[in-house]
mmCIF file of C-alpha atoms and ligand atoms in Angstrom:
data_model
loop_
_atom_site.group_PDB
_atom_site.id
_atom_site.type_symbol
_atom_site.label_atom_id
_atom_site.label_comp_id
_atom_site.label_asym_id
_atom_site.label_seq_id
_atom_site.Cartn_x
_atom_site.Cartn_y
_atom_site.Cartn_z
ATOM 1 C CA MET A 133 -16.165 0.439 6.594
ATOM 2 C CA SER A 134 -13.424 2.341 4.689
ATOM 3 C CA ALA A 135 -14.986 5.957 3.590
ATOM 4 C CA SER A 136 -13.383 6.005 0.162
ATOM 5 C CA ARG A 137 -14.693 5.133 -3.120
ATOM 6 C CA HIS A 138 -10.975 4.316 -4.051
ATOM 7 C CA ALA A 139 -9.360 1.689 -3.690
ATOM 8 C CA TYR A 140 -5.585 -0.091 -4.747
ATOM 9 C CA VAL A 141 -5.738 -3.741 -4.150
ATOM 10 C CA THR A 142 -3.244 -6.228 -3.809
ATOM 11 C CA LEU A 143 -3.213 -9.914 -3.407
ATOM 12 C CA VAL A 144 -0.948 -12.254 -0.995
ATOM 13 C CA THR A 145 -1.443 -16.156 -1.016
ATOM 14 C CA ASN A 146 1.864 -16.885 0.274
ATOM 15 C CA ALA A 147 3.993 -14.985 2.512
ATOM 16 C CA ASP A 148 6.669 -14.218 -0.399
ATOM 17 C CA TYR A 149 4.209 -12.150 -1.912
ATOM 18 C CA ALA A 150 3.666 -10.361 1.272
ATOM 19 C CA THR A 151 7.045 -9.320 1.084
ATOM 20 C CA GLY A 152 6.376 -8.842 -2.214
ATOM 21 C CA ALA A 153 3.617 -6.458 -1.186
ATOM 22 C CA ARG A 154 5.242 -4.905 1.910
ATOM 23 C CA ALA A 155 7.143 -2.979 -0.916
ATOM 24 C CA LEU A 156 4.325 -2.341 -2.747
ATOM 25 C CA VAL A 157 2.543 -0.452 0.320
ATOM 26 C CA ASN A 158 5.699 1.546 0.720
ATOM 27 C CA SER A 159 5.824 2.733 -2.993
ATOM 28 C CA LEU A 160 2.027 3.532 -2.521
ATOM 29 C CA LYS A 161 2.352 5.907 0.572
ATOM 30 C CA LEU A 162 4.711 7.328 -1.599
ATOM 31 C CA THR A 163 3.412 8.283 -3.243
ATOM 32 C CA ALA A 164 0.261 10.367 -1.034
ATOM 33 C CA THR A 165 -2.829 8.727 -2.947
ATOM 34 C CA ALA A 166 -6.056 9.702 -1.051
ATOM 35 C CA ALA A 167 -6.845 5.351 -2.126
ATOM 36 C CA ASP A 168 -7.575 3.083 0.602
ATOM 37 C CA ILE A 169 -5.345 0.581 0.329
ATOM 38 C CA VAL A 170 -6.082 -3.536 0.056
ATOM 39 C CA VAL A 171 -4.139 -6.564 0.949
ATOM 40 C CA MET A 172 -6.300 -8.978 -0.040
ATOM 41 C CA HIS A 173 -5.249 -12.854 1.345
ATOM 42 C CA THR A 174 -5.923 -16.114 2.011
ATOM 43 C CA GLY A 175 -5.017 -19.076 4.752
ATOM 44 C CA GLY A 176 -1.799 -19.587 3.710
ATOM 45 C CA VAL A 177 -1.011 -16.355 4.738
ATOM 46 C CA GLU A 178 0.545 -16.511 8.360
ATOM 47 C CA ALA A 179 0.053 -13.582 10.630
ATOM 48 C CA ALA A 180 2.778 -12.851 11.100
ATOM 49 C CA ALA A 181 3.791 -11.961 7.510
ATOM 50 C CA LEU A 182 0.872 -9.971 7.380
ATOM 51 C CA ALA A 183 0.996 -7.552 10.528
ATOM 52 C CA PRO A 184 4.018 -5.678 8.814
ATOM 53 C CA LEU A 185 1.248 -4.732 6.423
ATOM 54 C CA GLU A 186 -1.560 -3.400 8.740
ATOM 55 C CA ALA A 187 1.425 -1.675 10.046
ATOM 56 C CA LEU A 188 1.671 -0.067 7.446
ATOM 57 C CA GLY A 189 -1.860 1.215 7.085
ATOM 58 C CA ALA A 190 -3.623 -1.392 4.306
ATOM 59 C CA ARG A 191 -6.782 -2.583 5.150
ATOM 60 C CA LEU A 192 -7.080 -6.413 4.996
ATOM 61 C CA VAL A 193 -8.898 -8.677 3.783
ATOM 62 C CA ALA A 194 -9.380 -12.816 3.767
ATOM 63 C CA ALA A 195 -10.420 -13.946 0.708
ATOM 64 C CA GLU A 196 -10.605 -17.413 0.197
ATOM 65 C CA LEU A 197 -9.208 -19.376 -2.824
ATOM 66 C CA LEU A 198 -12.413 -19.638 -5.559
ATOM 67 C CA PRO A 199 -14.610 -22.372 -5.274
ATOM 68 C CA THR A 200 -13.712 -23.749 -8.381
ATOM 69 C CA SER A 201 -14.087 -27.444 -9.148
ATOM 70 C CA ASP A 202 -11.838 -29.928 -9.178
ATOM 71 C CA ALA A 203 -10.847 -30.754 -12.255
ATOM 72 C CA PHE A 204 -10.408 -27.300 -12.838
ATOM 73 C CA ASN A 205 -7.944 -27.310 -9.963
ATOM 74 C CA ARG A 206 -5.771 -29.973 -12.159
ATOM 75 C CA ARG A 207 -5.974 -28.493 -15.114
ATOM 76 C CA HIS A 208 -4.678 -25.413 -13.770
ATOM 77 C CA ALA A 209 -2.144 -26.824 -11.622
ATOM 78 C CA ARG A 210 1.662 -25.976 -11.245
ATOM 79 C CA GLU A 211 2.511 -28.606 -12.532
ATOM 80 C CA ARG A 212 0.346 -29.748 -15.363
ATOM 81 C CA LEU A 213 0.346 -25.937 -15.810
ATOM 82 C CA HIS A 214 3.701 -25.909 -16.399
ATOM 83 C CA ALA A 215 3.510 -29.005 -18.864
ATOM 84 C CA ALA A 216 0.844 -28.492 -21.246
ATOM 85 C CA ALA A 217 1.344 -24.873 -21.355
ATOM 86 C CA PRO A 218 5.355 -24.186 -20.798
ATOM 87 C CA PHE A 219 6.945 -20.525 -19.922
ATOM 88 C CA THR A 220 9.489 -19.933 -22.203
ATOM 89 C CA LYS A 221 10.856 -16.920 -22.260
ATOM 90 C CA GLY A 222 11.849 -16.498 -17.803
ATOM 91 C CA GLY A 223 11.214 -18.701 -14.740
ATOM 92 C CA LYS A 224 8.611 -18.736 -12.436
ATOM 93 C CA PRO A 225 9.294 -18.869 -9.015
ATOM 94 C CA ALA A 226 8.854 -22.097 -6.265
ATOM 95 C CA PHE A 227 6.769 -20.453 -4.750
ATOM 96 C CA HIS A 228 4.519 -19.278 -7.645
ATOM 97 C CA THR A 229 1.104 -20.961 -7.691
ATOM 98 C CA PRO A 230 -0.219 -20.441 -10.911
ATOM 99 C CA LEU A 231 -4.438 -21.497 -9.141
ATOM 100 C CA ASP A 232 -3.882 -18.666 -6.503
ATOM 101 C CA ASN A 233 -3.782 -15.969 -9.412
ATOM 102 C CA PHE A 234 -7.359 -16.770 -10.152
ATOM 103 C CA ALA A 235 -8.025 -14.824 -6.264
ATOM 104 C CA LYS A 236 -7.761 -12.170 -7.945
ATOM 105 C CA LEU A 237 -11.379 -12.052 -9.519
ATOM 106 C CA ARG A 238 -12.702 -11.780 -5.593
ATOM 107 C CA LEU A 239 -12.118 -7.829 -5.676
ATOM 108 C CA TRP A 240 -15.546 -7.442 -7.889
ATOM 109 C CA GLN A 241 -16.593 -8.856 -4.312
ATOM 110 C CA LEU A 242 -15.306 -5.400 -2.582
ATOM 111 C CA ALA A 243 -18.113 -3.276 -3.634
ATOM 112 C CA ALA A 244 -17.914 -0.767 -0.755
ATOM 113 C CA TYR A 245 -15.900 0.598 -3.721
ATOM 114 C CA GLU A 246 -16.868 2.664 -7.011
ATOM 115 C CA ARG A 247 -13.972 1.776 -8.618
ATOM 116 C CA VAL A 248 -10.364 -0.247 -7.866
ATOM 117 C CA VAL A 249 -7.071 -0.416 -9.327
ATOM 118 C CA PHE A 250 -5.182 -4.064 -9.204
ATOM 119 C CA ILE A 251 -1.298 -3.979 -8.662
ATOM 120 C CA ASP A 252 0.199 -7.767 -8.761
ATOM 121 C CA ALA A 253 2.418 -7.576 -5.478
ATOM 122 C CA ASP A 254 5.167 -7.705 -7.095
ATOM 123 C CA ALA A 255 5.114 -4.172 -8.302
ATOM 124 C CA ILE A 256 5.443 -0.226 -7.167
ATOM 125 C CA VAL A 257 4.774 1.899 -7.737
ATOM 126 C CA LEU A 258 6.712 5.575 -8.312
ATOM 127 C CA ARG A 259 4.881 8.349 -8.790
ATOM 128 C CA ASN A 260 1.127 8.666 -8.692
ATOM 129 C CA ILE A 261 -1.778 7.440 -10.750
ATOM 130 C CA ASP A 262 -5.170 8.486 -8.868
ATOM 131 C CA ARG A 263 -6.201 9.260 -12.154
ATOM 132 C CA LEU A 264 -6.753 5.849 -13.169
ATOM 133 C CA PHE A 265 -9.653 5.578 -10.483
ATOM 134 C CA GLY A 266 -11.567 7.762 -13.404
ATOM 135 C CA TYR A 267 -11.629 5.600 -15.844
ATOM 136 C CA PRO A 268 -13.338 2.388 -17.015
ATOM 137 C CA GLU A 269 -13.817 -0.416 -17.052
ATOM 138 C CA PHE A 270 -11.371 -2.283 -18.113
ATOM 139 C CA CYS A 271 -8.597 -0.746 -17.922
ATOM 140 C CA ALA A 272 -5.192 -3.276 -18.413
ATOM 141 C CA ALA A 273 -1.242 -2.022 -20.133
ATOM 142 C CA PRO A 274 0.078 -4.730 -22.871
ATOM 143 C CA ASN A 275 2.142 -7.440 -21.708
ATOM 144 C CA VAL A 276 5.179 -5.539 -24.094
ATOM 145 C CA TYR A 277 8.125 -7.310 -22.444
ATOM 146 C CA GLU A 278 10.398 -8.696 -26.130
ATOM 147 C CA SER A 279 8.609 -7.145 -29.675
ATOM 148 C CA LEU A 280 5.916 -5.344 -30.739
ATOM 149 C CA ALA A 281 4.066 -7.962 -31.479
ATOM 150 C CA ASP A 282 3.024 -7.886 -27.442
ATOM 151 C CA PHE A 283 1.206 -4.668 -27.713
ATOM 152 C CA HIS A 284 -2.204 -7.543 -29.218
ATOM 153 C CA ARG A 285 -1.771 -9.177 -25.237
ATOM 154 C CA MET A 286 -3.312 -7.741 -22.415
ATOM 155 C CA ASN A 287 -0.743 -8.373 -19.366
ATOM 156 C CA SER A 288 -2.949 -8.327 -15.419
ATOM 157 C CA GLY A 289 -0.496 -7.018 -12.769
ATOM 158 C CA VAL A 290 -2.411 -3.413 -13.567
ATOM 159 C CA PHE A 291 -6.120 -2.779 -13.580
ATOM 160 C CA VAL A 292 -8.472 -0.507 -13.545
ATOM 161 C CA ALA A 293 -11.969 -2.479 -12.072
ATOM 162 C CA ARG A 294 -14.936 -1.785 -10.762
ATOM 163 C CA PRO A 295 -16.598 -3.909 -7.917
ATOM 164 C CA ALA A 296 -19.754 -5.917 -8.334
ATOM 165 C CA GLN A 297 -20.835 -8.412 -7.175
ATOM 166 C CA ARG A 298 -22.717 -9.442 -10.533
ATOM 167 C CA THR A 299 -19.487 -9.103 -12.260
ATOM 168 C CA PHE A 300 -17.914 -11.335 -9.628
ATOM 169 C CA ALA A 301 -21.149 -14.458 -10.103
ATOM 170 C CA ALA A 302 -20.878 -14.460 -13.900
ATOM 171 C CA MET A 303 -17.183 -14.768 -13.599
ATOM 172 C CA LEU A 304 -17.009 -17.525 -12.585
ATOM 173 C CA GLU A 305 -19.541 -18.976 -14.688
ATOM 174 C CA ARG A 306 -17.619 -18.450 -17.076
ATOM 175 C CA LEU A 307 -14.009 -18.716 -15.842
ATOM 176 C CA ASP A 308 -14.833 -22.877 -14.369
ATOM 177 C CA ALA A 309 -16.535 -24.317 -17.580
ATOM 178 C CA PRO A 310 -16.493 -27.615 -18.882
ATOM 179 C CA ASP A 311 -12.769 -28.682 -20.378
ATOM 180 C CA ALA A 312 -11.835 -24.437 -19.983
ATOM 181 C CA PHE A 313 -8.307 -24.370 -20.152
ATOM 182 C CA TRP A 314 -6.486 -20.937 -19.013
ATOM 183 C CA ARG A 315 -3.286 -21.248 -20.167
ATOM 184 C CA ARG A 316 -2.452 -17.911 -18.223
ATOM 185 C CA THR A 317 -4.388 -18.498 -15.223
ATOM 186 C CA ASP A 318 -6.553 -14.586 -14.418
ATOM 187 C CA GLN A 319 -5.043 -12.901 -17.504
ATOM 188 C CA THR A 320 -5.929 -15.185 -20.339
ATOM 189 C CA PHE A 321 -9.319 -15.341 -18.726
ATOM 190 C CA LEU A 322 -9.621 -11.203 -17.674
ATOM 191 C CA GLN A 323 -8.231 -10.548 -21.558
ATOM 192 C CA SER A 324 -11.244 -13.071 -22.545
ATOM 193 C CA PHE A 325 -14.094 -11.749 -20.452
ATOM 194 C CA PHE A 326 -12.838 -7.735 -21.378
ATOM 195 C CA PRO A 327 -12.112 -8.707 -25.459
ATOM 196 C CA ASP A 328 -12.482 -4.514 -25.654
ATOM 197 C CA TRP A 329 -10.379 -3.614 -22.817
ATOM 198 C CA HIS A 330 -8.570 -0.154 -22.913
ATOM 199 C CA GLY A 331 -5.433 -0.579 -23.223
ATOM 200 C CA LEU A 332 -3.242 1.867 -20.732
ATOM 201 C CA PRO A 333 -0.280 3.084 -22.120
ATOM 202 C CA VAL A 334 2.571 0.906 -21.160
ATOM 203 C CA PHE A 335 4.524 3.172 -18.578
ATOM 204 C CA TYR A 336 1.230 1.823 -16.250
ATOM 205 C CA ASN A 337 2.772 -1.890 -16.405
ATOM 206 C CA MET A 338 5.909 -1.720 -17.455
ATOM 207 C CA LEU A 339 7.582 -4.956 -16.586
ATOM 208 C CA GLN A 340 11.339 -5.744 -15.753
ATOM 209 C CA TYR A 341 11.837 -7.154 -18.957
ATOM 210 C CA VAL A 342 11.798 -4.636 -20.928
ATOM 211 C CA TRP A 343 15.092 -2.649 -18.955
ATOM 212 C CA PHE A 344 17.175 -5.352 -21.371
ATOM 213 C CA ASN A 345 15.180 -6.452 -24.562
ATOM 214 C CA LEU A 346 13.802 -3.321 -25.233
ATOM 215 C CA PRO A 347 15.134 -0.592 -23.520
ATOM 216 C CA ALA A 348 14.255 2.165 -26.248
ATOM 217 C CA LEU A 349 11.065 1.595 -24.510
ATOM 218 C CA TRP A 350 12.537 2.631 -20.603
ATOM 219 C CA ASP A 351 12.025 5.727 -19.572
ATOM 220 C CA TRP A 352 11.791 6.911 -16.220
ATOM 221 C CA ARG A 353 10.540 9.910 -16.907
ATOM 222 C CA SER A 354 7.338 8.012 -17.698
ATOM 223 C CA VAL A 355 7.015 4.482 -15.448
ATOM 224 C CA SER A 356 4.885 4.413 -13.093
ATOM 225 C CA VAL A 357 4.689 1.204 -11.796
ATOM 226 C CA VAL A 358 7.830 -1.509 -11.733
ATOM 227 C CA HIS A 359 6.514 -4.974 -12.620
ATOM 228 C CA TYR A 360 8.734 -7.689 -11.649
ATOM 229 C CA GLN A 361 7.668 -10.704 -13.720
ATOM 230 C CA TYR A 362 8.623 -13.540 -13.890
ATOM 231 C CA GLU A 363 11.917 -13.525 -11.172
ATOM 232 C CA LYS A 364 10.964 -11.835 -8.444
ATOM 233 C CA PRO A 365 13.123 -9.199 -6.884
ATOM 234 C CA TRP A 366 13.437 -10.440 -3.512
ATOM 235 C CA GLN A 367 14.684 -14.450 -4.830
ATOM 236 C CA ALA A 368 18.586 -14.613 -3.649
ATOM 237 C CA GLY A 369 20.805 -14.635 -6.750
ATOM 238 C CA HIS A 370 18.210 -15.319 -9.544
ATOM 239 C CA ASP A 371 19.790 -16.019 -12.868
ATOM 240 C CA LYS A 372 18.785 -12.320 -14.344
ATOM 241 C CA ALA A 373 19.461 -10.428 -11.550
ATOM 242 C CA ASP A 374 22.662 -9.158 -12.681
ATOM 243 C CA ARG A 375 21.192 -7.765 -15.711
ATOM 244 C CA LEU A 376 17.977 -6.441 -13.948
ATOM 245 C CA ALA A 377 20.527 -4.977 -10.883
ATOM 246 C CA PRO A 378 19.277 -1.395 -11.263
ATOM 247 C CA LEU A 379 15.675 -2.438 -11.251
ATOM 248 C CA ILE A 380 16.278 -5.010 -8.109
ATOM 249 C CA ALA A 381 18.373 -1.965 -5.401
ATOM 250 C CA LEU A 382 15.521 0.399 -6.616
ATOM 251 C CA TRP A 383 12.782 -2.566 -5.476
ATOM 252 C CA ARG A 384 14.611 -2.952 -2.182
ATOM 253 C CA ALA A 385 14.761 0.374 -1.382
ATOM 254 C CA TYR A 386 10.826 0.690 -1.761
ATOM 255 C CA HIS A 387 10.496 -2.396 0.487
ATOM 256 C CA ASP A 388 12.968 -1.568 3.350
ATOM 257 C CA GLY A 389 11.881 2.053 3.255
ATOM 258 C CA THR A 390 15.065 3.758 2.907
ATOM 259 C CA ALA A 391 16.632 5.825 0.394
ATOM 260 C CA ILE A 392 14.180 5.991 -2.103
ATOM 261 C CA PRO A 393 16.373 7.310 -4.951
ATOM 262 C CA ASP A 394 15.697 10.313 -7.034
ATOM 263 C CA ILE A 395 13.569 8.709 -10.378
ATOM 264 C CA ASP A 396 14.174 12.616 -11.876
ATOM 265 C CA ALA A 397 17.589 11.521 -11.592
ATOM 266 C CA LEU A 398 17.772 8.074 -12.877
ATOM 267 C CA ALA A 399 15.381 9.785 -16.294
ATOM 268 C CA ASN A 400 18.465 12.102 -15.825
ATOM 269 C CA PRO A 401 21.851 10.470 -14.454
ATOM 270 C CA ALA A 402 24.116 13.302 -15.914
ATOM 271 C CA ALA A 403 21.884 16.720 -14.459
ATOM 272 C CA ALA A 404 22.120 14.809 -10.344
HETATM 273 N N1 UDP B 694 0.246 -14.499 -6.152
HETATM 274 C C1 UDP B 694 -0.086 -14.703 -5.369
HETATM 275 N N2 UDP B 694 0.555 -15.617 -5.093
HETATM 276 C C2 UDP B 694 0.800 -16.991 -5.296
HETATM 277 C C3 UDP B 694 0.743 -16.651 -6.965
HETATM 278 C C4 UDP B 694 0.406 -15.381 -7.198
HETATM 279 O O1 UDP B 694 -0.436 -14.243 -4.161
HETATM 280 O O2 UDP B 694 0.699 -18.892 -5.319
HETATM 281 C C5 UDP B 694 -0.358 -13.139 -6.655
HETATM 282 C C6 UDP B 694 0.096 -11.918 -5.923
HETATM 283 O O3 UDP B 694 -0.402 -11.288 -6.223
HETATM 284 C C7 UDP B 694 0.786 -11.874 -7.950
HETATM 285 C C8 UDP B 694 -0.181 -11.932 -8.316
HETATM 286 O O4 UDP B 694 -0.336 -12.912 -8.065
HETATM 287 O O5 UDP B 694 1.729 -10.454 -8.565
HETATM 288 C C9 UDP B 694 0.286 -12.894 -10.076
HETATM 289 O O6 UDP B 694 1.859 -13.675 -9.684
HETATM 290 P P1 UDP B 694 3.280 -12.937 -10.178
HETATM 291 O O7 UDP B 694 2.974 -11.788 -10.176
HETATM 292 O O8 UDP B 694 4.073 -14.395 -9.702
HETATM 293 O O9 UDP B 694 3.231 -13.375 -11.837
HETATM 294 P P2 UDP B 694 3.697 -12.805 -13.023
HETATM 295 O O10 UDP B 694 3.601 -11.675 -12.821
HETATM 296 O O11 UDP B 694 5.132 -13.149 -13.035
HETATM 297 O O12 UDP B 694 3.498 -13.011 -13.980
HETATM 298 MN MN1 MN B 695 3.304 -9.539 -11.293
#
């Protein structure tokens, strides 16, 4: 068992998200964090995709999909969910399975940790954010990428949690209630389970669409986490790739582990 009481935790259920996690793990290591870096993975990820993460020092933790009912699984199957709650603002890659998102809740079973900071596998951390381990459950940032109205909504790509088996059991019960439909999967569920969620500054989960929709909000001196929601930076030539080129180049540098751009220079290009 780990000696650390704190862990960054991510989830990967297929090789594509393992690719994402590689950039995330590299980025976390560069922040010189003292916390463990945990990759929860399902049986859907082949050993060859996990090996590089372990080689980087991540702790691999096997985590199966949740034991939800067949009816629940049918309601949240990709085709049915996309039909019932269409994504009109961006595209989801073919390798994204909505049902897999709920496996995030397994982090509440990692009870040896006093606090965990969950981070989606499609994100990178630009500076040390260990202070979040001193924050209470449940903290998350707003789901802002289009307009001010979005500050009411929570994004589940980054959050602070206190693992506890009791909480996990209570969640499973609430999650799979008769006819329950969580239109944005774990995100809708967590916002409902923690209605009094504490708000983190938006910079702890800066969504990539802010880059072109709300550029005034993008301040490199403050951005701690970049989160590539919707299209992924490792998807070859997706339809927003041109508009997101600088952010994709940044992700690529973290993934490849080469020549990370100086964030302070990005913040102040004239002085670079
Ligand atoms: N995830 C996964 N496999 C899937 C779907 C999701 O491993 O098929 C995990 C992964 O950590 C991912 C997170 O759940 O980053 C949430 O999905 P995603 O980031 O694609 O959603 P978005 O941020 O675009 O809403
Ligand atoms: Mn994400």
